[in-house]
Coordinates of C-alpha atoms in Angstrom, one line a residue:
Chain A
M1 CA -29.4 57.1 -44.6
T2 CA -32.8 56.0 -44.1
D3 CA -34.6 53.9 -46.6
G4 CA -36.5 51.7 -44.6
K5 CA -33.7 49.0 -43.9
K6 CA -32.9 48.0 -40.5
V7 CA -30.7 49.0 -38.2
L8 CA -28.6 47.0 -36.7
I9 CA -25.9 49.2 -35.0
Q10 CA -27.3 52.4 -33.6
L11 CA -24.1 54.2 -31.6
D12 CA -25.2 57.3 -29.2
N13 CA -21.9 59.6 -28.0
I14 CA -20.1 56.7 -27.4
V15 CA -17.0 58.3 -24.9
K16 CA -13.8 55.9 -24.3
S17 CA -11.4 57.4 -22.0
Y18 CA -8.0 55.8 -20.5
R19 CA -6.6 57.5 -16.9
N20 CA -3.2 57.1 -17.2
G21 CA -1.6 58.6 -13.6
D22 CA -3.7 62.0 -13.3
Q23 CA -3.8 62.6 -17.3
E24 CA -7.8 61.7 -18.7
L25 CA -6.7 60.6 -23.0
Q26 CA -10.3 60.6 -24.8
V27 CA -9.5 58.0 -26.9
L28 CA -13.3 58.4 -28.8
K29 CA -14.8 61.9 -27.7
G30 CA -18.7 61.3 -28.7
I31 CA -18.9 58.7 -31.5
D32 CA -22.5 58.7 -33.1
L33 CA -22.7 56.3 -35.4
T34 CA -25.5 54.2 -37.5
V35 CA -25.0 51.1 -39.3
E36 CA -28.2 49.0 -40.9
E37 CA -28.4 46.0 -42.3
G38 CA -26.9 44.9 -45.2
E39 CA -24.3 47.0 -46.0
F40 CA -20.3 47.6 -46.3
L41 CA -18.5 49.9 -44.8
A42 CA -15.5 50.9 -44.4
I43 CA -13.3 52.5 -41.0
M44 CA -10.3 54.4 -42.1
G45 CA -7.8 56.7 -40.7
P46 CA -4.4 57.0 -39.7
S47 CA -2.8 54.6 -36.4
G48 CA -3.8 55.9 -33.1
S49 CA -6.6 58.2 -34.5
G50 CA -8.9 55.6 -32.1
K51 CA -10.4 53.2 -35.0
S52 CA -9.5 50.2 -33.1
T53 CA -10.9 51.2 -30.1
L54 CA -13.7 51.7 -32.0
M55 CA -14.0 48.1 -33.3
N56 CA -13.5 47.0 -30.1
I57 CA -16.1 48.3 -28.9
I58 CA -18.7 47.6 -32.1
G59 CA -16.8 43.6 -31.5
L60 CA -18.3 44.1 -27.6
L61 CA -14.8 43.3 -26.7
D62 CA -14.4 46.4 -25.3
R63 CA -16.6 49.1 -23.3
P64 CA -17.5 52.5 -23.8
T65 CA -16.7 54.6 -20.7
S66 CA -19.8 56.2 -22.0
G67 CA -22.9 56.3 -24.8
D68 CA -25.4 54.0 -25.4
Y69 CA -24.6 51.1 -27.7
Y70 CA -27.8 49.1 -29.6
L71 CA -26.8 46.0 -31.6
N72 CA -30.1 44.7 -33.2
G73 CA -32.3 46.4 -30.9
T74 CA -30.5 45.4 -28.2
H75 CA -28.7 47.6 -25.1
V76 CA -25.8 45.7 -25.0
S77 CA -23.9 48.0 -22.4
E78 CA -26.5 46.5 -19.8
L79 CA -25.6 43.0 -20.9
N80 CA -22.6 41.6 -18.0
D81 CA -20.0 39.9 -19.1
K82 CA -21.3 36.6 -20.4
E83 CA -24.5 37.8 -22.1
L84 CA -21.7 39.9 -24.1
A85 CA -20.0 36.2 -25.0
K86 CA -22.8 34.5 -26.3
V87 CA -23.7 37.7 -28.8
R88 CA -20.2 38.4 -30.0
N89 CA -20.8 34.5 -30.4
Q90 CA -24.2 34.5 -32.3
E91 CA -23.7 38.0 -34.0
I92 CA -20.3 38.8 -34.5
G93 CA -18.4 36.8 -36.4
F94 CA -14.3 38.3 -35.9
V95 CA -12.0 38.7 -39.0
F96 CA -8.3 39.7 -37.6
Q97 CA -5.3 40.3 -39.4
Q98 CA -3.2 37.9 -37.7
F99 CA -5.5 35.3 -39.0
F100 CA -5.0 33.6 -35.2
L101 CA -5.4 30.3 -36.4
L102 CA -4.9 27.9 -33.2
S103 CA -2.0 25.9 -34.2
K104 CA -2.2 22.8 -33.1
L105 CA -6.1 22.5 -34.3
S106 CA -6.9 21.7 -38.4
A107 CA -8.4 23.6 -40.6
W108 CA -12.0 22.3 -39.5
Q109 CA -11.6 22.2 -36.0
N110 CA -10.4 26.1 -36.2
V111 CA -13.5 27.0 -37.8
E112 CA -16.0 25.1 -35.4
I113 CA -14.6 27.1 -32.3
P114 CA -17.2 29.6 -32.0
L115 CA -19.6 26.1 -32.3
I116 CA -18.3 24.8 -29.5
Y117 CA -18.9 27.4 -27.7
A118 CA -23.0 27.7 -28.8
G119 CA -23.8 23.9 -27.4
L120 CA -23.3 21.9 -30.7
G121 CA -22.8 18.2 -31.1
V122 CA -19.9 17.2 -32.7
S123 CA -21.6 15.7 -35.6
K124 CA -23.8 19.1 -36.4
R125 CA -20.1 21.0 -36.1
R126 CA -17.9 19.0 -39.0
Q127 CA -21.0 19.3 -40.6
L128 CA -20.8 22.9 -40.8
A129 CA -17.8 23.6 -40.5
Q130 CA -17.6 21.3 -43.5
Q131 CA -19.9 23.6 -45.7
F132 CA -18.4 26.6 -44.6
L133 CA -15.2 25.6 -45.5
E134 CA -17.0 24.4 -49.3
K135 CA -17.9 28.2 -48.7
V136 CA -14.5 29.3 -49.1
E137 CA -13.7 26.9 -50.9
L138 CA -11.1 24.9 -49.2
S139 CA -12.8 21.7 -48.2
E140 CA -10.3 19.5 -49.2
R141 CA -7.9 21.1 -46.5
M142 CA -10.2 20.3 -44.0
N143 CA -7.8 18.2 -42.2
H144 CA -4.3 20.5 -43.0
L145 CA -3.2 22.2 -39.7
P146 CA -2.3 25.9 -40.0
S147 CA 1.2 25.3 -41.0
E148 CA 0.6 23.6 -44.0
L149 CA -1.7 25.9 -45.8
S150 CA -0.9 29.7 -47.2
G151 CA -1.8 32.8 -46.0
G152 CA -4.7 33.5 -48.4
Q153 CA -6.2 29.9 -47.4
K154 CA -5.2 30.7 -43.7
Q155 CA -7.6 34.0 -44.0
R156 CA -9.9 32.1 -46.0
V157 CA -10.3 29.7 -43.0
A158 CA -10.5 32.4 -40.7
I159 CA -13.7 33.9 -43.1
A160 CA -15.1 30.7 -42.6
R161 CA -14.7 30.3 -38.8
A162 CA -16.2 33.8 -38.7
L163 CA -19.2 33.1 -40.9
V164 CA -20.2 29.2 -39.4
N165 CA -22.6 31.2 -36.5
N166 CA -24.4 32.1 -38.8
P167 CA -23.7 36.4 -37.5
F168 CA -25.4 39.3 -38.8
I169 CA -22.3 40.8 -39.1
I170 CA -18.6 40.1 -39.9
L171 CA -16.2 42.0 -38.2
A172 CA -12.5 42.3 -40.5
D173 CA -9.6 44.3 -38.6
E174 CA -7.3 44.6 -41.5
P175 CA -8.3 41.5 -43.3
T176 CA -5.8 41.9 -45.9
G177 CA -3.1 43.4 -43.5
A178 CA -1.0 40.4 -43.9
L179 CA -1.5 39.2 -47.3
D180 CA 0.4 40.0 -50.6
T181 CA -2.2 42.9 -52.7
K182 CA -3.7 39.5 -55.4
T183 CA -4.2 37.1 -52.3
G184 CA -5.2 40.4 -50.6
E185 CA -8.2 40.9 -53.7
Q186 CA -8.8 37.5 -53.6
I187 CA -10.2 37.7 -49.8
M188 CA -12.0 41.1 -51.1
E189 CA -13.6 39.7 -53.5
L190 CA -14.5 36.9 -51.0
L191 CA -15.8 39.7 -48.3
T192 CA -18.2 41.2 -51.7
E193 CA -19.5 38.4 -52.6
L194 CA -20.8 37.8 -49.0
N195 CA -22.0 41.3 -48.6
R196 CA -23.7 41.0 -51.7
E197 CA -25.7 37.8 -50.4
G198 CA -26.5 40.3 -47.3
K199 CA -24.0 39.8 -44.6
T200 CA -23.2 43.6 -43.3
I201 CA -19.3 44.3 -42.8
I202 CA -17.4 46.6 -40.6
M203 CA -14.0 46.7 -41.8
V204 CA -11.0 48.6 -40.3
T205 CA -8.0 49.5 -43.1
H206 CA -5.7 52.2 -43.6
E207 CA -5.3 50.7 -47.3
P208 CA -7.5 53.0 -49.7
E209 CA -7.8 50.7 -52.2
I210 CA -9.2 47.5 -49.8
A211 CA -11.0 50.8 -48.4
D212 CA -12.9 51.3 -52.5
Y213 CA -14.0 48.4 -52.2
A214 CA -16.5 49.6 -49.7
R215 CA -19.4 50.9 -50.6
R216 CA -19.7 53.9 -46.9
K217 CA -16.6 55.4 -45.6
I218 CA -16.1 56.9 -43.2
V219 CA -12.1 58.0 -41.7
I220 CA -12.0 58.7 -38.0
R221 CA -9.0 61.5 -36.8
D222 CA -8.0 62.2 -33.0
G223 CA -11.6 60.1 -31.8
E224 CA -14.0 61.7 -33.4
I225 CA -15.7 60.7 -37.1
T226 CA -14.5 63.7 -39.7
K227 CA -15.7 62.3 -42.6
D228 CA -18.8 59.8 -44.3
T229 CA -19.0 59.3 -47.4
T230 CA -21.8 56.8 -49.1
E231 CA -21.5 55.7 -52.4
S232 CA -25.0 55.2 -54.7
V233 CA -23.5 52.9 -57.1
R234 CA -20.6 50.4 -56.6
I235 CA -17.6 50.8 -58.3
E236 CA -17.4 47.4 -59.9
Chain B
M1 CA -15.2 16.0 -24.6
E2 CA -13.4 18.9 -26.6
N3 CA -11.7 19.8 -23.3
W4 CA -10.5 16.8 -22.7
K5 CA -9.0 16.2 -26.3
F6 CA -7.7 19.0 -26.2
A7 CA -6.0 19.1 -23.6
L8 CA -4.4 15.6 -24.1
S9 CA -2.8 16.9 -27.6
S10 CA -1.7 20.2 -25.5
V11 CA -0.3 18.2 -22.6
L12 CA 1.3 15.4 -25.6
G13 CA 2.7 18.7 -28.2
H14 CA 5.3 18.9 -25.2
K15 CA 6.0 15.8 -23.7
M16 CA 9.1 16.4 -22.8
R17 CA 8.6 19.6 -20.4
S18 CA 4.9 17.4 -18.9
F19 CA 6.7 14.5 -18.2
L20 CA 9.0 17.1 -16.1
T21 CA 6.3 18.1 -15.2
M22 CA 4.7 15.3 -14.1
L23 CA 8.0 13.7 -12.2
G24 CA 7.0 15.1 -8.9
I25 CA 3.6 13.6 -9.4
I26 CA 5.1 9.9 -10.2
I27 CA 7.4 9.8 -7.4
G28 CA 4.7 11.0 -5.4
V29 CA 2.2 8.7 -6.3
A30 CA 5.1 5.4 -7.5
S31 CA 6.0 6.0 -3.4
V32 CA 2.9 6.2 -1.4
V33 CA 1.3 3.9 -3.3
V34 CA 4.7 0.9 -3.1
I35 CA 5.1 2.1 1.3
M36 CA 0.7 1.5 1.0
A37 CA 1.8 -1.5 -0.8
L38 CA 4.8 -2.8 0.8
G39 CA 2.8 -2.0 4.4
Q40 CA -0.5 -4.5 3.6
G41 CA 2.4 -7.1 2.5
M42 CA 3.3 -7.1 6.1
A43 CA 0.0 -7.4 7.6
A44 CA -1.1 -10.2 5.6
Q45 CA 2.3 -11.8 6.5
V46 CA 1.4 -11.2 10.2
T47 CA -1.6 -12.6 9.7
S48 CA -0.5 -15.5 7.9
M49 CA 2.6 -16.0 10.2
F50 CA 0.1 -16.4 13.0
S51 CA -2.8 -18.3 11.4
A52 CA -0.4 -20.9 11.5
D53 CA 0.5 -20.6 15.3
R54 CA -3.0 -20.6 15.9
Q55 CA -4.0 -23.6 14.1
D56 CA -2.1 -25.0 17.5
I57 CA -3.6 -23.5 20.2
Q58 CA -2.1 -24.0 23.2
I59 CA -3.7 -24.8 26.7
Y60 CA -1.9 -24.2 30.0
Y61 CA -2.4 -24.1 33.6
V62 CA -3.5 -20.8 35.5
S63 CA -3.7 -20.9 39.0
K64 CA -6.3 -18.9 40.8
D65 CA -3.5 -16.9 42.8
S66 CA -2.4 -15.6 39.8
E67 CA -5.5 -14.1 38.1
D68 CA -3.7 -10.8 38.8
D69 CA -2.0 -11.5 35.2
Q70 CA -4.3 -12.8 33.1
G71 CA -3.1 -10.1 31.2
A72 CA -0.2 -10.8 30.9
S73 CA 1.4 -10.8 27.7
L74 CA 2.1 -14.3 25.6
F75 CA 5.9 -13.6 26.8
G76 CA 4.7 -13.4 30.4
L77 CA 2.7 -16.1 30.8
L78 CA 5.6 -18.9 29.9
S79 CA 7.2 -17.3 33.2
S80 CA 4.1 -18.7 35.3
S81 CA 5.7 -20.2 38.2
D82 CA 2.4 -23.1 39.8
T83 CA 2.4 -25.8 36.6
G84 CA -0.7 -27.4 37.6
P85 CA -1.1 -31.2 37.9
K86 CA 0.5 -33.0 35.4
I87 CA -0.6 -33.6 32.2
Q88 CA -2.1 -37.0 31.3
E89 CA -1.7 -37.5 27.4
E90 CA -5.1 -39.0 27.8
W91 CA -6.6 -35.6 28.4
L92 CA -5.6 -34.5 25.1
K93 CA -7.1 -37.6 23.6
E94 CA -10.2 -37.4 24.7
I95 CA -10.3 -33.7 23.9
V96 CA -8.7 -34.4 20.6
K97 CA -12.5 -36.8 20.5
T98 CA -15.3 -34.7 21.9
V99 CA -14.1 -31.3 20.7
P100 CA -15.9 -31.0 17.4
G101 CA -13.6 -29.3 14.7
T102 CA -9.9 -30.3 16.7
E103 CA -7.8 -32.7 14.6
S104 CA -5.0 -33.4 17.1
Y105 CA -3.1 -32.8 19.6
Y106 CA 0.9 -32.9 20.3
I107 CA 3.1 -32.2 23.8
T108 CA 6.4 -30.5 24.0
N109 CA 8.9 -29.3 26.3
S110 CA 11.8 -26.7 24.8
T111 CA 15.4 -25.7 26.2
T112 CA 18.3 -24.1 24.9
S113 CA 21.9 -25.6 24.2
T114 CA 24.7 -25.7 22.5
V115 CA 24.9 -28.9 20.2
S116 CA 28.3 -29.4 19.2
L117 CA 30.4 -31.5 16.4
D118 CA 34.7 -31.9 17.4
K119 CA 35.4 -28.6 17.6
K120 CA 32.8 -27.1 15.3
K121 CA 29.4 -26.0 17.8
A122 CA 26.4 -24.3 17.2
D123 CA 25.3 -22.4 20.3
N124 CA 21.7 -21.4 21.3
V125 CA 20.7 -24.3 19.6
N126 CA 16.6 -24.4 20.5
I127 CA 15.9 -28.0 21.1
T128 CA 12.2 -29.3 20.8
G129 CA 11.6 -32.2 22.6
V130 CA 8.5 -33.6 21.4
N131 CA 6.2 -36.8 21.5
S132 CA 4.9 -38.9 18.5
T133 CA 2.0 -37.1 17.5
Y134 CA 4.0 -34.2 16.7
F135 CA 5.5 -35.0 13.4
D136 CA 1.4 -35.6 12.3
V137 CA 0.4 -31.3 12.9
K138 CA 3.5 -30.1 11.5
K139 CA 4.5 -32.2 8.1
F140 CA 8.1 -31.6 8.1
K141 CA 9.9 -32.5 4.9
I142 CA 12.4 -34.6 6.2
L143 CA 15.2 -34.1 3.8
A144 CA 17.2 -36.8 5.0
G145 CA 16.9 -39.8 7.2
R146 CA 13.5 -40.2 8.9
S147 CA 11.8 -39.2 11.9
F148 CA 10.7 -41.0 14.9
R149 CA 9.4 -44.2 16.0
A150 CA 7.1 -45.1 18.3
T151 CA 10.4 -47.5 19.4
D152 CA 12.1 -44.4 20.1
Y153 CA 9.6 -43.4 22.7
T154 CA 10.0 -46.7 25.0
Q155 CA 13.3 -46.9 24.6
F156 CA 14.7 -43.8 25.1
A157 CA 16.7 -43.8 22.7
R158 CA 19.6 -40.9 22.4
I159 CA 18.4 -39.9 19.1
I160 CA 18.1 -36.0 17.8
M161 CA 17.2 -34.5 14.3
L162 CA 18.7 -31.4 13.0
D163 CA 17.2 -28.3 10.7
T164 CA 19.0 -28.1 7.4
K165 CA 20.2 -25.2 8.4
L166 CA 21.7 -26.4 11.3
A167 CA 22.9 -29.8 9.5
Q168 CA 24.8 -27.7 6.9
K169 CA 26.7 -25.3 9.7
L170 CA 28.1 -28.9 11.5
F171 CA 28.8 -31.1 8.5
G172 CA 28.3 -29.4 5.0
D173 CA 25.4 -31.1 4.0
N174 CA 22.2 -33.0 5.1
D175 CA 22.9 -36.6 4.3
S176 CA 26.6 -36.9 5.5
A177 CA 25.0 -35.8 9.2
L178 CA 23.2 -39.2 8.6
N179 CA 24.5 -41.9 11.5
R180 CA 26.8 -39.3 13.1
Q181 CA 27.4 -38.8 17.0
V182 CA 26.9 -34.7 18.1
S183 CA 27.3 -33.8 21.9
V184 CA 24.5 -32.2 22.8
G185 CA 25.1 -31.4 26.9
S186 CA 27.2 -33.9 29.0
K187 CA 26.0 -36.5 26.0
S188 CA 26.4 -37.8 22.9
Y189 CA 23.3 -38.7 20.1
L190 CA 22.9 -40.2 17.0
V191 CA 21.6 -37.9 14.2
V192 CA 18.7 -40.0 12.6
G193 CA 17.1 -37.3 10.6
V194 CA 17.5 -33.1 8.9
Y195 CA 13.8 -31.6 8.4
E196 CA 13.0 -28.6 7.2
D197 CA 10.3 -26.5 8.9
P198 CA 7.9 -24.7 6.2
N199 CA 7.9 -22.5 9.1
A200 CA 11.5 -21.4 10.1
G201 CA 13.0 -17.8 9.2
S202 CA 9.5 -16.7 11.1
A203 CA 9.9 -14.0 14.1
F204 CA 9.6 -17.0 17.0
Y205 CA 11.6 -19.7 15.3
G206 CA 14.8 -19.4 16.2
M207 CA 15.4 -15.4 16.3
G208 CA 19.5 -15.1 17.2
S209 CA 19.9 -18.9 17.5
E210 CA 22.3 -21.1 15.4
G211 CA 19.6 -23.6 14.7
N212 CA 16.5 -25.7 15.6
A213 CA 17.1 -29.4 16.6
I214 CA 14.5 -32.3 17.6
M215 CA 14.4 -34.6 20.5
T216 CA 11.7 -36.9 22.0
N217 CA 10.5 -35.2 24.7
T218 CA 11.1 -38.4 27.2
Q219 CA 14.8 -38.0 26.6
L220 CA 14.6 -34.2 27.0
A221 CA 12.8 -34.1 30.3
A222 CA 15.5 -36.5 31.4
E223 CA 18.8 -34.9 30.2
F224 CA 17.2 -32.0 31.4
G225 CA 15.5 -31.9 34.1
T226 CA 12.4 -30.5 32.5
D227 CA 9.2 -31.5 32.6
E228 CA 8.4 -33.9 29.5
A229 CA 4.4 -31.8 28.9
G230 CA 5.9 -28.8 29.3
A231 CA 3.2 -27.3 26.4
V232 CA 0.5 -29.1 24.9
Y233 CA -1.0 -28.0 21.5
I234 CA -4.5 -28.8 20.6
H235 CA -4.5 -28.9 16.4
V236 CA -7.7 -27.5 15.0
E237 CA -8.8 -27.9 11.3
D238 CA -10.0 -24.5 10.3
V239 CA -8.0 -21.7 11.7
K240 CA -11.8 -19.7 11.8
D241 CA -13.1 -21.7 14.4
S242 CA -9.6 -21.5 16.9
T243 CA -11.3 -19.0 19.2
A244 CA -14.0 -20.8 20.0
I245 CA -12.7 -24.4 19.8
S246 CA -10.2 -22.4 22.7
D247 CA -12.4 -22.4 25.0
Q248 CA -14.4 -25.2 24.9
A249 CA -11.3 -27.2 24.6
A250 CA -9.7 -25.1 27.9
S251 CA -12.7 -25.6 29.8
E252 CA -12.5 -29.5 29.4
M253 CA -9.0 -29.9 30.1
T254 CA -10.1 -28.1 33.2
R255 CA -12.8 -30.9 34.0
L256 CA -11.1 -33.6 32.7
S257 CA -7.8 -32.2 35.2
G258 CA -10.4 -32.1 38.4
V259 CA -8.6 -29.4 39.1
K260 CA -9.9 -26.9 42.0
T261 CA -7.1 -24.9 42.7
G262 CA -7.2 -23.1 39.5
E263 CA -7.8 -23.6 35.5
Y264 CA -6.4 -24.2 32.3
T265 CA -6.7 -21.4 29.4
T266 CA -6.1 -20.5 26.1
Y267 CA -3.9 -17.1 25.0
D268 CA -6.3 -15.6 21.9
M269 CA -4.0 -14.3 19.4
S270 CA -6.2 -12.1 17.4
K271 CA -6.2 -9.5 19.9
D272 CA -2.3 -9.2 18.9
I273 CA -2.9 -10.1 15.4
E274 CA -5.2 -6.4 15.6
E275 CA -2.5 -5.1 17.4
I276 CA 0.1 -5.4 15.4
N277 CA -1.7 -4.6 12.3
S278 CA -2.9 -1.2 13.4
A279 CA 0.7 -1.0 14.7
Y280 CA 1.8 -1.5 10.5
S281 CA -1.6 0.4 9.2
I282 CA -0.2 4.3 11.4
M283 CA 3.1 3.3 10.7
T284 CA 2.3 3.1 6.9
T285 CA 0.1 6.2 7.1
V286 CA 2.9 8.0 8.4
I287 CA 5.6 6.9 6.1
G288 CA 2.6 7.2 3.7
A289 CA 2.1 10.7 4.0
I290 CA 5.7 11.8 4.8
A291 CA 5.4 10.8 1.2
G292 CA 2.7 12.4 -0.2
I293 CA 4.2 15.6 0.5
S294 CA 5.8 15.3 -3.1
L295 CA 2.8 15.1 -4.1
L296 CA 2.0 18.8 -3.3
V297 CA 5.8 19.3 -4.4
G298 CA 4.7 18.1 -7.6
G299 CA 1.8 19.9 -7.5
I300 CA 3.5 22.9 -7.1
G301 CA 5.2 22.6 -9.9
V302 CA 2.6 21.5 -12.5
M303 CA 0.6 25.6 -10.7
N304 CA 4.0 26.9 -12.1
I305 CA 3.9 25.3 -15.6
M306 CA 0.1 26.1 -16.0
L307 CA 1.2 29.5 -15.8
V308 CA 3.6 29.1 -18.2
S309 CA 0.9 27.8 -20.4
V310 CA -1.7 30.4 -19.6
T311 CA 1.0 33.5 -20.3
E312 CA 2.5 31.6 -23.9
R313 CA -1.3 30.7 -24.6
T314 CA -2.4 34.6 -24.3
R315 CA -3.6 35.0 -27.6
E316 CA -5.1 31.1 -28.1
I317 CA -7.4 32.6 -24.8
G318 CA -8.3 36.2 -26.5
L319 CA -9.2 34.7 -29.5
R320 CA -11.4 32.0 -27.5
K321 CA -12.7 34.8 -26.1
A322 CA -13.9 36.8 -28.8
L323 CA -15.6 34.1 -30.4
G324 CA -17.9 33.3 -27.6
A325 CA -15.9 31.8 -24.7
T326 CA -17.3 32.4 -21.2
R327 CA -15.1 32.8 -18.4
R328 CA -15.9 29.6 -17.5
N329 CA -15.5 27.7 -20.5
I330 CA -11.4 29.4 -20.5
L331 CA -11.5 28.2 -16.4
T332 CA -12.6 24.9 -17.2
Q333 CA -10.4 24.2 -20.1
F334 CA -7.3 24.6 -17.9
L335 CA -8.5 23.1 -15.1
I336 CA -9.0 19.9 -16.9
E337 CA -5.5 20.1 -19.1
S338 CA -4.3 20.3 -15.3
M339 CA -6.1 17.6 -14.5
V340 CA -5.1 16.0 -17.7
L341 CA -1.4 16.2 -16.6
T342 CA -1.7 15.1 -12.9
L343 CA -3.7 12.2 -14.2
L344 CA -1.3 11.0 -17.1
G345 CA 0.9 11.6 -14.1
G346 CA -0.3 9.3 -11.0
L347 CA -0.9 6.5 -14.2
I348 CA 2.9 6.4 -15.3
G349 CA 3.6 6.7 -11.4
L350 CA 0.9 3.9 -10.9
G351 CA 2.7 2.0 -13.6
L352 CA 5.9 2.6 -11.5
A353 CA 4.6 1.1 -8.8
F354 CA 3.7 -1.9 -10.2
A355 CA 7.2 -2.4 -11.4
V356 CA 8.7 -1.5 -7.7
T357 CA 6.6 -4.5 -5.9
A358 CA 6.6 -6.5 -8.6
A359 CA 10.8 -6.0 -7.7
L360 CA 10.7 -6.2 -3.9
D361 CA 8.4 -9.1 -4.4
G362 CA 10.2 -11.9 -2.5
S363 CA 13.2 -10.2 -2.1
I364 CA 12.5 -8.7 1.8
E365 CA 11.8 -11.7 3.7
S366 CA 8.7 -13.8 2.7
I367 CA 7.1 -10.2 2.8
K368 CA 5.1 -10.4 -0.6
P369 CA 3.4 -6.2 -1.0
A370 CA 0.3 -5.7 -2.7
I371 CA -1.2 -3.0 -4.4
S372 CA -5.4 -3.0 -3.3
I373 CA -7.3 -2.1 -6.4
K374 CA -8.8 1.0 -3.8
V375 CA -5.3 2.2 -3.0
A376 CA -4.9 2.3 -7.3
L377 CA -8.5 4.1 -7.5
G378 CA -7.4 6.4 -4.6
S379 CA -3.5 7.1 -6.2
L380 CA -5.5 8.5 -9.2
A381 CA -7.9 10.3 -7.3
F382 CA -5.3 12.4 -5.3
S383 CA -3.7 13.0 -8.4
A384 CA -6.6 14.3 -10.4
L385 CA -7.2 16.5 -6.9
I386 CA -3.7 17.9 -6.9
G387 CA -4.7 19.1 -10.8
M388 CA -8.0 20.2 -9.9
I389 CA -6.7 22.2 -6.9
F390 CA -2.9 24.0 -8.3
G391 CA -5.0 24.5 -12.1
I392 CA -7.5 26.6 -9.8
L393 CA -4.9 29.6 -10.2
P394 CA -3.9 29.3 -13.7
A395 CA -7.0 29.0 -14.5
S396 CA -8.6 31.5 -13.0
K397 CA -5.8 34.1 -14.1
A398 CA -7.0 32.7 -17.8
S399 CA -10.0 33.1 -17.3
K400 CA -9.5 36.4 -16.4
L401 CA -7.7 38.0 -19.2
D402 CA -8.9 40.8 -20.8
P403 CA -9.4 39.9 -24.8
I404 CA -7.9 42.5 -26.6
E405 CA -4.6 43.3 -24.5
A406 CA -4.9 39.1 -25.1
L407 CA -5.0 39.9 -29.3
R408 CA -2.6 42.0 -28.7
Y409 CA -0.1 40.1 -27.0
E410 CA 3.2 39.1 -28.9

């Protein structure tokens, strides 16, 4: 696995459990996972397997019950909420199944949100938002509201938003789940292109065809990684 | 900045709901500001009413044995029994000549009597007997006929002037009163003029009476057996100098009269004005505070709707947190939104208050309600404060939302 590339994510014995009355439910039972820079990883598994919980922990939206998480060399388990917000803002870009665009804001205003929290000025924000909308081929829709965009266009706006702060990692949670097959393929091609340019992409999906875009697949069952395969040559 | 813009668009995005929420603030701000404006109008009216009176300083005699009564009120003074030496008109002429800032003087006496024309009569008419310089000072509007001449005094003419209210009551209009006879007491008097007193209607003139009339002070003294100089007044040029001139004029009067058993003095009304104004300001504050309760109620309404808004926008909050918003960012966003809501309400309420005061202007007897800049800005600042206070709970609830729960929220 180690071919000299930088390790971006290192999970050591990550456990997540929920207490329900006097019962303890273990959702993740000691996950060990290492992701290197430039990987395209698909996390698969049936619903209830714990893949979403793993995704939330990787995305710093949730904290593990025990275990260590190193992101880009930082021991993030030790960070407080404010520091976690900063890491989310700077180093992680989220893409959601339901897009989660704010309906009252135009496309570019949605894209600039992470930059607001990064503390950039308005002209710089507008310029970057425009630049990344161009990258997802939506520059002429800059001033459109989400309601005036198709599903595929919405997801591309969301991808522009995930990219705008130039993060190390894109976390995509069922990015094609709300799209038809053809649009889904276009979105996957966009993500593949981003990966080719060097972005590390971690994607949760339950669709094998979608997972096929990734070079490495892991399967989670009952809170444990049951399969971890890497294709030596990507099938174009 | 983004927060303010976004808050404004989010408030305007639910126009009906925002307006209904603001209504409490609107009504609260409007009523407090209108009450303040009325209070200031009343205070201004008291000051201006008294300043007309204060331009005419009454000089009166206080005997030494009644010095215990020095603290007596303006009204108590009128019942003083020792009236001192007979006042000479020359003293007053001398005072006007020697004391700087004095312009003129006048002498009056007065009584209350019934004025009748055949079967029509007016009770409790305030009849003022005046000397010949009275009209120079008072500047009455003569609506018909004339005022008194020097010869009227030397001839003890039985003539009378009616104010327009009385003339209209007895004769129907001003002109038909001229050269007619009215009965006052046991004798009949010729109406030579009808006048209007610009100060009529203020509290000290004609309260409960059916009108005012003017006779010569000499005739009134003869008819009703009063002193010719019931009251003497020095008229000053500028009301600001009243207090200083009062003392000078009074001591000059004492000197001129050579009286030993007492002295002449004046009554300083500035303390009364202060007292009345402070009573008004306490009243205004109390009523204003009661009206201010509606601002608190409005604030609770704002808190309520902000809690609804936080619930509705759970997913937005979750998303913002995922994209890097800290608790403080979310807290600020919702605090600002709540402040924008109440500040808008405050602005509308202030506008409403301006409209109401404009409508009230003149409708309540000679009170001019005035909204000061201090009250206007204060009311806006207070509405923003209400928004902040009642925004704290919803905003802190929003800031504490768990991003995963929030994103999963349907």
